[in-house]
Short mmCIF file of C-alpha atoms in Angstrom, two decimals:
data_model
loop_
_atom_site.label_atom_id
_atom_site.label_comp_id
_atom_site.label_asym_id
_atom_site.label_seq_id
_atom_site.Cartn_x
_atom_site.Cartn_y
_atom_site.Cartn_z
CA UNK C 1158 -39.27 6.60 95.71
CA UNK C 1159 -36.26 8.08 93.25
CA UNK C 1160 -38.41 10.53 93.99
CA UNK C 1161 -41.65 11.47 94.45
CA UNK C 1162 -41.69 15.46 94.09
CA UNK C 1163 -39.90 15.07 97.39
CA UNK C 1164 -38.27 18.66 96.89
CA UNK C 1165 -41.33 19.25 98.52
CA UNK C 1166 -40.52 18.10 101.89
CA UNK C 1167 -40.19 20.57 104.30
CA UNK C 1168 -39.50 20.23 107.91
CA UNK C 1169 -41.29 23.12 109.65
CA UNK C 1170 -43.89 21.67 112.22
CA UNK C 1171 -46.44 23.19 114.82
CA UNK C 1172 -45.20 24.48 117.85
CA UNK C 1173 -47.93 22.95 120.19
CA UNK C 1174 -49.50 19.54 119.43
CA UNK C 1175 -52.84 19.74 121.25
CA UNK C 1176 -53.26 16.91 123.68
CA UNK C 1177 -56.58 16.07 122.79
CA UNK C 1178 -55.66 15.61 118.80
CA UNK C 1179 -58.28 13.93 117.10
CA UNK C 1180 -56.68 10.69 114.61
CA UNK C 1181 -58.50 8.34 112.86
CA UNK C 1182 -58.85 5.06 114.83
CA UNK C 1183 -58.25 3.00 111.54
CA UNK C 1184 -54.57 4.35 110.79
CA UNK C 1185 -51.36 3.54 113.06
CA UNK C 1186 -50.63 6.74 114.16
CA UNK C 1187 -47.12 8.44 113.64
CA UNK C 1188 -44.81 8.04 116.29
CA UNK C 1189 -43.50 11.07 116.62
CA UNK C 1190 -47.60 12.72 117.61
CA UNK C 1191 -47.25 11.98 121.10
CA UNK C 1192 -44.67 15.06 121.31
CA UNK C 1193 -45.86 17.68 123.37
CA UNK C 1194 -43.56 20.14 121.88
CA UNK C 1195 -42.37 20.54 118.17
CA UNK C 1196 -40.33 23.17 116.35
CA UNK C 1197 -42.09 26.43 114.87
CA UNK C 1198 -43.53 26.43 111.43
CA UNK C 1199 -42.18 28.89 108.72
CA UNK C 1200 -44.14 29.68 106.00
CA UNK C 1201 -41.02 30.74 103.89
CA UNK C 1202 -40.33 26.83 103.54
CA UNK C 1203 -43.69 26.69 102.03
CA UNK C 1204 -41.98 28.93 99.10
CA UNK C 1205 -38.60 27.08 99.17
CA UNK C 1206 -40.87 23.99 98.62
CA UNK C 1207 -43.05 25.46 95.99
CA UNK C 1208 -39.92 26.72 94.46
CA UNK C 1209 -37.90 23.59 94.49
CA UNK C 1210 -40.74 21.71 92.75
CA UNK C 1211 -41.15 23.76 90.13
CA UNK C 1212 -37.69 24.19 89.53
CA UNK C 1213 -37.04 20.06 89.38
CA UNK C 1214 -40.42 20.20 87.19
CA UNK C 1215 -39.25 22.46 84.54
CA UNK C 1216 -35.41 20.69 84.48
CA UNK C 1217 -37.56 17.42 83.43
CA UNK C 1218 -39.27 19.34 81.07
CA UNK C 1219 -36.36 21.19 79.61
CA UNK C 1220 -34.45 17.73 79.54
CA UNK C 1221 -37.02 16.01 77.11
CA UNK C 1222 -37.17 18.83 74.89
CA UNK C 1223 -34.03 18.77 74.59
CA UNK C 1224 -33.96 14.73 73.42
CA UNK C 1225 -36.94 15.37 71.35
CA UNK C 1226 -34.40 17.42 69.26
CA UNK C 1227 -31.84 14.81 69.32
CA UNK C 1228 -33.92 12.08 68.59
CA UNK C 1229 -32.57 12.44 65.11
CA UNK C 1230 -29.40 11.15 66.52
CA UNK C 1231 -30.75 7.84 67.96
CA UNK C 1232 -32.63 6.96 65.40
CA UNK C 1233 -30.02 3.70 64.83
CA UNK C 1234 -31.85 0.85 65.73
CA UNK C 1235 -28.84 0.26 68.23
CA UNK C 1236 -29.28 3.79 70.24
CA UNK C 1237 -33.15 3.83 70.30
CA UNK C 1238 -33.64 1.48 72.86
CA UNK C 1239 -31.45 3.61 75.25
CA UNK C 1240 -33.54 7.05 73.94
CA UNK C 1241 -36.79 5.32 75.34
CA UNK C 1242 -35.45 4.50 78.82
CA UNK C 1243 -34.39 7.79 79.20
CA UNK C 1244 -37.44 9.31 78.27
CA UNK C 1245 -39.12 6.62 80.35
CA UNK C 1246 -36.82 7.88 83.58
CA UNK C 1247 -37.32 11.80 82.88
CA UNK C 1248 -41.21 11.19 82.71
CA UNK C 1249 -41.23 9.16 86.29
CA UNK C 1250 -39.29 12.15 87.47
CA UNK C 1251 -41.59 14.71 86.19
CA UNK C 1252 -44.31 12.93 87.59
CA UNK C 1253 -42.34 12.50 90.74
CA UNK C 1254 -41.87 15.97 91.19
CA UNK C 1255 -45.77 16.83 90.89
CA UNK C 1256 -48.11 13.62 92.16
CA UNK C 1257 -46.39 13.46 95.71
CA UNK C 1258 -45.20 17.07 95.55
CA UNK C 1259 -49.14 18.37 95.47
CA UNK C 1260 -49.80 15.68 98.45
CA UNK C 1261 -46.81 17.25 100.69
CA UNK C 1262 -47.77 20.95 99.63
CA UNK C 1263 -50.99 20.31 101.04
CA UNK C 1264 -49.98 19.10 104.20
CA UNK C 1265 -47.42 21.68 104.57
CA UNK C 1266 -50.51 24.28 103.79
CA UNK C 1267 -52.35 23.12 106.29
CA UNK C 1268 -50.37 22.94 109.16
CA UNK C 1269 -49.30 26.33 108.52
CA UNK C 1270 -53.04 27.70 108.20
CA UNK C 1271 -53.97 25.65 111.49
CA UNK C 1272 -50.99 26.00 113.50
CA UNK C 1273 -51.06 22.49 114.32
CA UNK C 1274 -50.13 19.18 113.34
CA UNK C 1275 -53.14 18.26 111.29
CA UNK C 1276 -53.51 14.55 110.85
CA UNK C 1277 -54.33 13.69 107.18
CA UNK C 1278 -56.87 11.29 106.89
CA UNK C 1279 -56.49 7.32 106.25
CA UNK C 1280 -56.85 7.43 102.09
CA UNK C 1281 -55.24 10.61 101.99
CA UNK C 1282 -52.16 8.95 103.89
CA UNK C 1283 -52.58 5.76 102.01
CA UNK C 1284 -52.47 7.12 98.66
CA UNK C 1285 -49.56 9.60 99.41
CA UNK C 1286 -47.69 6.83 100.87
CA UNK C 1287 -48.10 4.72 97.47
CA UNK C 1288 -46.98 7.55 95.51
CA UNK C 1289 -43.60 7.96 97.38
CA UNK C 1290 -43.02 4.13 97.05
CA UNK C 1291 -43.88 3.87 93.62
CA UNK C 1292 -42.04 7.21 91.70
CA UNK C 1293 -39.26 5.99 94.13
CA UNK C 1294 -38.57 2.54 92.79
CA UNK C 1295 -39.39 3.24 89.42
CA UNK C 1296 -36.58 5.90 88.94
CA UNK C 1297 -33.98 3.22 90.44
CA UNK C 1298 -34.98 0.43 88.52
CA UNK C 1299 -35.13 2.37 85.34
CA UNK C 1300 -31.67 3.19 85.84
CA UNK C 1301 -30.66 0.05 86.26
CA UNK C 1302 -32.10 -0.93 82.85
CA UNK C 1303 -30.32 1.73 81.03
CA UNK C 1304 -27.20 0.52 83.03
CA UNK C 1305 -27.99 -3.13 81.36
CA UNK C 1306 -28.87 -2.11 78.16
CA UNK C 1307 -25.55 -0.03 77.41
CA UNK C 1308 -23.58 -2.82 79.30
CA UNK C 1309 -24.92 -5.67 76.67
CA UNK C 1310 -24.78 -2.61 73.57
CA UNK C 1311 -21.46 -2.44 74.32
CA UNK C 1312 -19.84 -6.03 74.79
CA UNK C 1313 -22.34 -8.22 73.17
CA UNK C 1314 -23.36 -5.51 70.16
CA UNK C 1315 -24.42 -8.28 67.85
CA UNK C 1316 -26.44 -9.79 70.09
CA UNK C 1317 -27.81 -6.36 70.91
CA UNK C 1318 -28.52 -5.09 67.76
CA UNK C 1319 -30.87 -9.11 67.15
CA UNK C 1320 -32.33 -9.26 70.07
CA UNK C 1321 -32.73 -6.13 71.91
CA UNK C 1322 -35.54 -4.01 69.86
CA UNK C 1323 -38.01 -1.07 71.11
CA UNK C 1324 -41.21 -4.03 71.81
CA UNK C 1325 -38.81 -5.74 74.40
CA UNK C 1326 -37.63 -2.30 75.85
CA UNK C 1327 -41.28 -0.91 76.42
CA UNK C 1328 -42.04 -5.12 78.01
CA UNK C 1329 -38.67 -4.05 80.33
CA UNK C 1330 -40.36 -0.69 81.07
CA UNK C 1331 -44.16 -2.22 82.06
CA UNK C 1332 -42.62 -4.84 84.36
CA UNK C 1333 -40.09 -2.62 85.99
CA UNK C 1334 -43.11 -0.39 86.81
CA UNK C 1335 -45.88 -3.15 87.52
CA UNK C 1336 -43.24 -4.34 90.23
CA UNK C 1337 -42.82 -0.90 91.82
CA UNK C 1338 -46.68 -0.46 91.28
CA UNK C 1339 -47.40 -3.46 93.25
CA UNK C 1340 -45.40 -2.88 96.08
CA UNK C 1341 -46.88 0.21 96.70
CA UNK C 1342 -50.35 -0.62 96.20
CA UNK C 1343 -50.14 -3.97 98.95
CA UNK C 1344 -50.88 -1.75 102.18
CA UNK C 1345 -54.12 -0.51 100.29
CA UNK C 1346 -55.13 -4.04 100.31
CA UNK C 1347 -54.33 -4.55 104.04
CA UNK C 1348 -50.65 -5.41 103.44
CA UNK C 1349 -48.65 -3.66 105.71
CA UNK C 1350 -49.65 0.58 106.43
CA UNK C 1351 -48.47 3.99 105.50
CA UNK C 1352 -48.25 6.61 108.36
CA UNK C 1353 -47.49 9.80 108.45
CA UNK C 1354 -44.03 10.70 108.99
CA UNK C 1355 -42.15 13.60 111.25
CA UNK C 1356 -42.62 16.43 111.19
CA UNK C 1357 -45.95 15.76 109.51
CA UNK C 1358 -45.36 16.42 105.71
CA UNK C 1359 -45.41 12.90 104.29
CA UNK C 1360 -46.13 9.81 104.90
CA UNK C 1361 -44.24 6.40 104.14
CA UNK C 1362 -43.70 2.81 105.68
CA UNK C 1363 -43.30 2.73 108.97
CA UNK C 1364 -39.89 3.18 110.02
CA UNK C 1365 -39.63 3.58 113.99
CA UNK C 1366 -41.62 1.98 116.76
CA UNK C 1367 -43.60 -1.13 116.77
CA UNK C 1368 -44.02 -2.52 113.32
CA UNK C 1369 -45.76 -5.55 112.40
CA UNK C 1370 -44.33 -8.16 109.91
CA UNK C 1371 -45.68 -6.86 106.78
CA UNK C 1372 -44.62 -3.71 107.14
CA UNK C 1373 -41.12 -4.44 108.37
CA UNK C 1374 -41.01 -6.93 104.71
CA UNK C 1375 -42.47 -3.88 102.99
CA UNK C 1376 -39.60 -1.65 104.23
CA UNK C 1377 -37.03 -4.16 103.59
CA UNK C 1378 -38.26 -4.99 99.74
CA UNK C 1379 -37.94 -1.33 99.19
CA UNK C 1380 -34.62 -0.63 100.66
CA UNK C 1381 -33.27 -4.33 98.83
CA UNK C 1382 -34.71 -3.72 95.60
CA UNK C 1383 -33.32 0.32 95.47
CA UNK C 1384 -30.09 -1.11 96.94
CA UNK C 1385 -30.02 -3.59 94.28
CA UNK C 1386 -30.58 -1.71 91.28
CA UNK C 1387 -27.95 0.91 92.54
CA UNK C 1388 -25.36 -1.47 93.06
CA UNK C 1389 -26.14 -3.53 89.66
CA UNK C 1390 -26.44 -0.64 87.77
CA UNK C 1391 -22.41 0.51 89.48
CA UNK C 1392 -21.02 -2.49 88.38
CA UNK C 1393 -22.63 -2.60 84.78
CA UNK C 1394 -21.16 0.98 84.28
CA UNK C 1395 -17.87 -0.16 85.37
CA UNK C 1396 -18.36 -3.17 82.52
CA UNK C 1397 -19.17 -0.56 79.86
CA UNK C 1398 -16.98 1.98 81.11
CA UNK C 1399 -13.95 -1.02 80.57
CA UNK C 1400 -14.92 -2.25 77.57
CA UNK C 1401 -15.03 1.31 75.83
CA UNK C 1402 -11.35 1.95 77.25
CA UNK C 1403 -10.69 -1.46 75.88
CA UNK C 1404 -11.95 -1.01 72.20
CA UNK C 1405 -10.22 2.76 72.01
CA UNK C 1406 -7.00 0.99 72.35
CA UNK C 1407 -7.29 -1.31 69.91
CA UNK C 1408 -8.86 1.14 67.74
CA UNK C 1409 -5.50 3.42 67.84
CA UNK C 1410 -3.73 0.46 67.70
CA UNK C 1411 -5.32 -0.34 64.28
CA UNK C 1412 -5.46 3.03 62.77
CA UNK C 1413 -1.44 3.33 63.26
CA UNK C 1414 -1.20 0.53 60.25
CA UNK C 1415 -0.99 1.62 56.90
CA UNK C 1416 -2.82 -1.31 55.45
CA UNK C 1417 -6.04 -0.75 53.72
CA UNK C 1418 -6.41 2.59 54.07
CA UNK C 1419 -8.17 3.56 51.76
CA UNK C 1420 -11.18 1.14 53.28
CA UNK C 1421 -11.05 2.85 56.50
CA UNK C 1422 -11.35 6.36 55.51
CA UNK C 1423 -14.74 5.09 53.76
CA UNK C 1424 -16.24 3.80 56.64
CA UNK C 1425 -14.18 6.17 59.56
CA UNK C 1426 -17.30 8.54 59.34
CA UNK C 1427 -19.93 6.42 60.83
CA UNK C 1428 -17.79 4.35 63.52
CA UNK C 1429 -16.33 7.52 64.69
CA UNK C 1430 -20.19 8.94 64.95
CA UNK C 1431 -21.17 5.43 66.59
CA UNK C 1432 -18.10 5.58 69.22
CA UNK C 1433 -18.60 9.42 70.12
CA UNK C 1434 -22.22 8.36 70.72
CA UNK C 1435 -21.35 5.47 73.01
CA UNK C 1436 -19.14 7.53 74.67
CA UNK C 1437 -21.94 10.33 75.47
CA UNK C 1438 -24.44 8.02 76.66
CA UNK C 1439 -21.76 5.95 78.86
CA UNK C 1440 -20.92 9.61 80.33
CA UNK C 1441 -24.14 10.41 80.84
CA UNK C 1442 -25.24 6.73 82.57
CA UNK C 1443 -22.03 7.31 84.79
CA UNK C 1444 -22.73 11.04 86.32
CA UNK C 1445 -26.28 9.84 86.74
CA UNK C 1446 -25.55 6.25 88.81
CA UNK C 1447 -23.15 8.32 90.67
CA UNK C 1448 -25.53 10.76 91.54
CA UNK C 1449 -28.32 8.15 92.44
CA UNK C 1450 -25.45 6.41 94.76
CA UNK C 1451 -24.83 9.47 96.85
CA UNK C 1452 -28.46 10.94 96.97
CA UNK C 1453 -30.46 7.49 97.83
CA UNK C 1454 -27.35 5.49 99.63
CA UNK C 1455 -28.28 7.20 103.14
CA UNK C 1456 -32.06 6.93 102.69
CA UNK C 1457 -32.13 3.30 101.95
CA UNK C 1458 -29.59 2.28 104.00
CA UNK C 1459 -30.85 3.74 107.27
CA UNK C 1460 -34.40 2.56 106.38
CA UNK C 1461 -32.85 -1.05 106.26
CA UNK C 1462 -30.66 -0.37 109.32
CA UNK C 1463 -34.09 0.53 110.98
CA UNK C 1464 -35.39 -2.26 110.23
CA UNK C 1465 -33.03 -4.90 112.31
CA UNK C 1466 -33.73 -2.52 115.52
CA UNK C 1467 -36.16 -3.01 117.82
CA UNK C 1468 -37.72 0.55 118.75
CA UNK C 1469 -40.00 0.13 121.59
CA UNK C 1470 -40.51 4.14 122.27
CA UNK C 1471 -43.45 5.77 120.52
CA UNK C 1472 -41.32 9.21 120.32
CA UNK C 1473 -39.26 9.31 117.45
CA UNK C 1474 -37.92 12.34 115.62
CA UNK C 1475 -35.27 11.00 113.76
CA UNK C 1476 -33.71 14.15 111.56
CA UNK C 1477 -31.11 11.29 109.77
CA UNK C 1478 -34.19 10.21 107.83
CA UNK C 1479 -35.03 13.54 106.64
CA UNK C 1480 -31.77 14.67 105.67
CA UNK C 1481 -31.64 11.38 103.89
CA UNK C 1482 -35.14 12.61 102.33
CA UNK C 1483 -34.14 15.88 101.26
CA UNK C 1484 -31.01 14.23 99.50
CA UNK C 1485 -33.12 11.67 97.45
CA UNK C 1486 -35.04 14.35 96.69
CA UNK C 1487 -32.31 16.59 94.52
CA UNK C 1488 -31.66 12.72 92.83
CA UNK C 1489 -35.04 13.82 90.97
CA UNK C 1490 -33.40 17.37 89.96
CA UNK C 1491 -29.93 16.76 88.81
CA UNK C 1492 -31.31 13.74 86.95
CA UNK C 1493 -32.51 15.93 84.06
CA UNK C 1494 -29.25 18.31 84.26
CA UNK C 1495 -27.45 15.64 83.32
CA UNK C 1496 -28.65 15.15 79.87
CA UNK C 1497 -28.60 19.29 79.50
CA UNK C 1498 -25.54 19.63 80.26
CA UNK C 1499 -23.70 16.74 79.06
CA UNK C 1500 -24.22 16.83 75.84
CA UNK C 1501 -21.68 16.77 72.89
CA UNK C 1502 -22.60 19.74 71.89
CA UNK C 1503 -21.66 21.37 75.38
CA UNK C 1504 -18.72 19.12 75.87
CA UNK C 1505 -17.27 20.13 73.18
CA UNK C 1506 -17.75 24.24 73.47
CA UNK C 1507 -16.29 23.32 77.34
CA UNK C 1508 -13.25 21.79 76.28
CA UNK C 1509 -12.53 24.07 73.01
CA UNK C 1510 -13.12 27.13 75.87
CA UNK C 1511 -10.73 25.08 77.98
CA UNK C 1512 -7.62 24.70 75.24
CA UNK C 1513 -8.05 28.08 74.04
CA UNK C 1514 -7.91 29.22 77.60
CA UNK C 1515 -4.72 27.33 77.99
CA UNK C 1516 -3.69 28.13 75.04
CA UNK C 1517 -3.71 31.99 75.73
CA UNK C 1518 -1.95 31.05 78.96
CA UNK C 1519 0.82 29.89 77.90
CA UNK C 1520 0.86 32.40 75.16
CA UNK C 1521 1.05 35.30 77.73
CA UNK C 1522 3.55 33.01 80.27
CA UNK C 1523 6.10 33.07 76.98
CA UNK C 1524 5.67 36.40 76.24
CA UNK C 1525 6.44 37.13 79.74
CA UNK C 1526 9.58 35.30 79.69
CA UNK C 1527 10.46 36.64 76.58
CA UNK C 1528 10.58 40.01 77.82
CA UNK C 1529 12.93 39.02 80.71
#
């Protein structure tokens, strides 16, 4: 759930849950409708949410633009593979942001039309539930492939450039989504439930109260497998991130011989276009595992923390979980920022701004000495 339009999430809720609430007898009920009381709802987080969604839907869209005019710059066989996860991992945001986004807009509508907590129906909850699961997982586990496809580009690039080709990469791409798929799809076929979640806006695994043994294996899968790919994909960066520093200094090393120069200067165009490419991409990878760590560390790991306590009480309103929502939720946003903004072409503009700025500092510090 990288994701799932969850920029939509708000956290208004009725103020009075009627007693007599009719739920459907077929779906575990949320343990946080026996409340008698719950906070106001505001309609201006209806726009925040509307706003938000759009927002993280037009960064997406912005973002592959923007690699559908570099494409002419991956078009080495080495780089492509890394193009088509990327475009893979800005499409399951995109669709994050919208599927699951128009489920938790509705909801949110709702309640605020009725003034009260509106229980969605069974398929309704079902299929929203999927949805978060699914554009969740995929968005991690994507991530992790780029992570592992840099990390063998980079210290195995002969093996790389024989065995790693745009077939295998879409293969990685169907089974990295056919295994988020089908963990989201078992509690359709009986496997564990979805219910809706407080304060009403979405619905997920179960996390509090009484769980049964599917679901609490359904929760933990999800929090192990996003867990996983985080950490994996961490410690592949680092790999990459070690072996670039590595082959820069013997690189300088090199160049500060004066044998065969000549040779060099022939080829010094393309390896210096290679390495500069390598080094964009491996900046890129690293903002965006970092910024997957931070906004789906505290979702996951309370989720799994949850899932080790026995909750007994059928009133739970725990506001950890939605904090921890709201931060996966920007993971989907900043995901596509990364690629506008770190660019070469922006890199480079920053850090010619940031010399001449320094430049024209020290400049004015001389003059100023000068004159005393």
């Amino acid at each position: 759930m990288r994701t799932a339009s969850m920029t939509t999430f708000s956290t208004s809720t009725p103020s009075i849950l009627l007693q007599n609430l009719k739920m459907n007898s077929s779906e575990q009920p949320g343990p946080w409708l026996n409340s008698s009381t719950l906070l106001p709802v505001k309609s201006s987080s209806l726009g925040m949410s509307c706003f938000t969604m759009t927002f993280g839907a037009i960064s997406n869209l912005t973002a592959l633009g923007i690699l559908a005019k570099s494409r002419v710059r991956f078009r080495r066989p080495s780089k492509s593979p890394f193009l088509l996860l990327t475009v893979a991992l800005l499409l399951a945001d995109l669709a994050g942001h919208v599927i699951p986004g128009a489920f938790a807009l509705y909801l949110h509508t709702d309640q605020i039309n009725q003034m009260k907590a509106v229980k969605p129906t069974k398929v309704f909850c079902q299929i929203f539930g999927a949805s978060m699961v699914f554009f969740g997982l995929c968005p991690l586990l994507l991530g992790f492939a780029m992570a592992v496809e840099r990390c063998v580009a980079i210290t195995w690039p002969f093996f790389h450039a024989a065995m790693v080709t745009l077939g295998h990469v879409w293969r990685v791409v169907l089974l990295l989504s056919s295994l988020a798929f089908v963990l989201a799809v078992l509690p359709l076929f009986e496997v564990g439930t979805y219910t809706t979640q407080f304060p009403g806006t979405w619905c997920f695994l179960p996390i509090h109260g009484p769980r049964s043994t599917a679901d609490t294996n359904l929760a933990l899968a999800f929090s192990c497998l996003g867990l996983t790919a985080l950490t994996f994909s961490l410690l592949c960066n680092i790999l990459s991130g070690l072996a670039l520093l590595q082959a820069r200094k013997k690189s300088h090393n090199v160049n500060t011989k004066s044998a065969a120069r000549c040779t060099r200067r022939a080829s010094s165009t393309s390896s210096t276009f290679s390495r500069s490419l390598n080094v964009e991409m491996m900046v890129q990878l690293a903002v965006i595992t970092v910024v997957s760590c931070v906004c789906w560390s505290p979702f996951l790991i309370h989720i799994l923390v949850m899932q080790f306590k026995q909750r007994t009480s059928t009133q739970e309103k725990d506001g950890f979980i939605l904090l921890g929502l709201r931060m996966a939720s920007w993971n989907q946003i900043l995901d596509p920022w990364v690629y506008i903004l770190l660019r070469k072409a922006v890199l480079i503009r920053v850090c010619c701004a940031t010399v001449t700025e320094n430049r024209s500092f020290a400049d004015s510090h001389r003059q100023a000495f000068m004159l005393q």
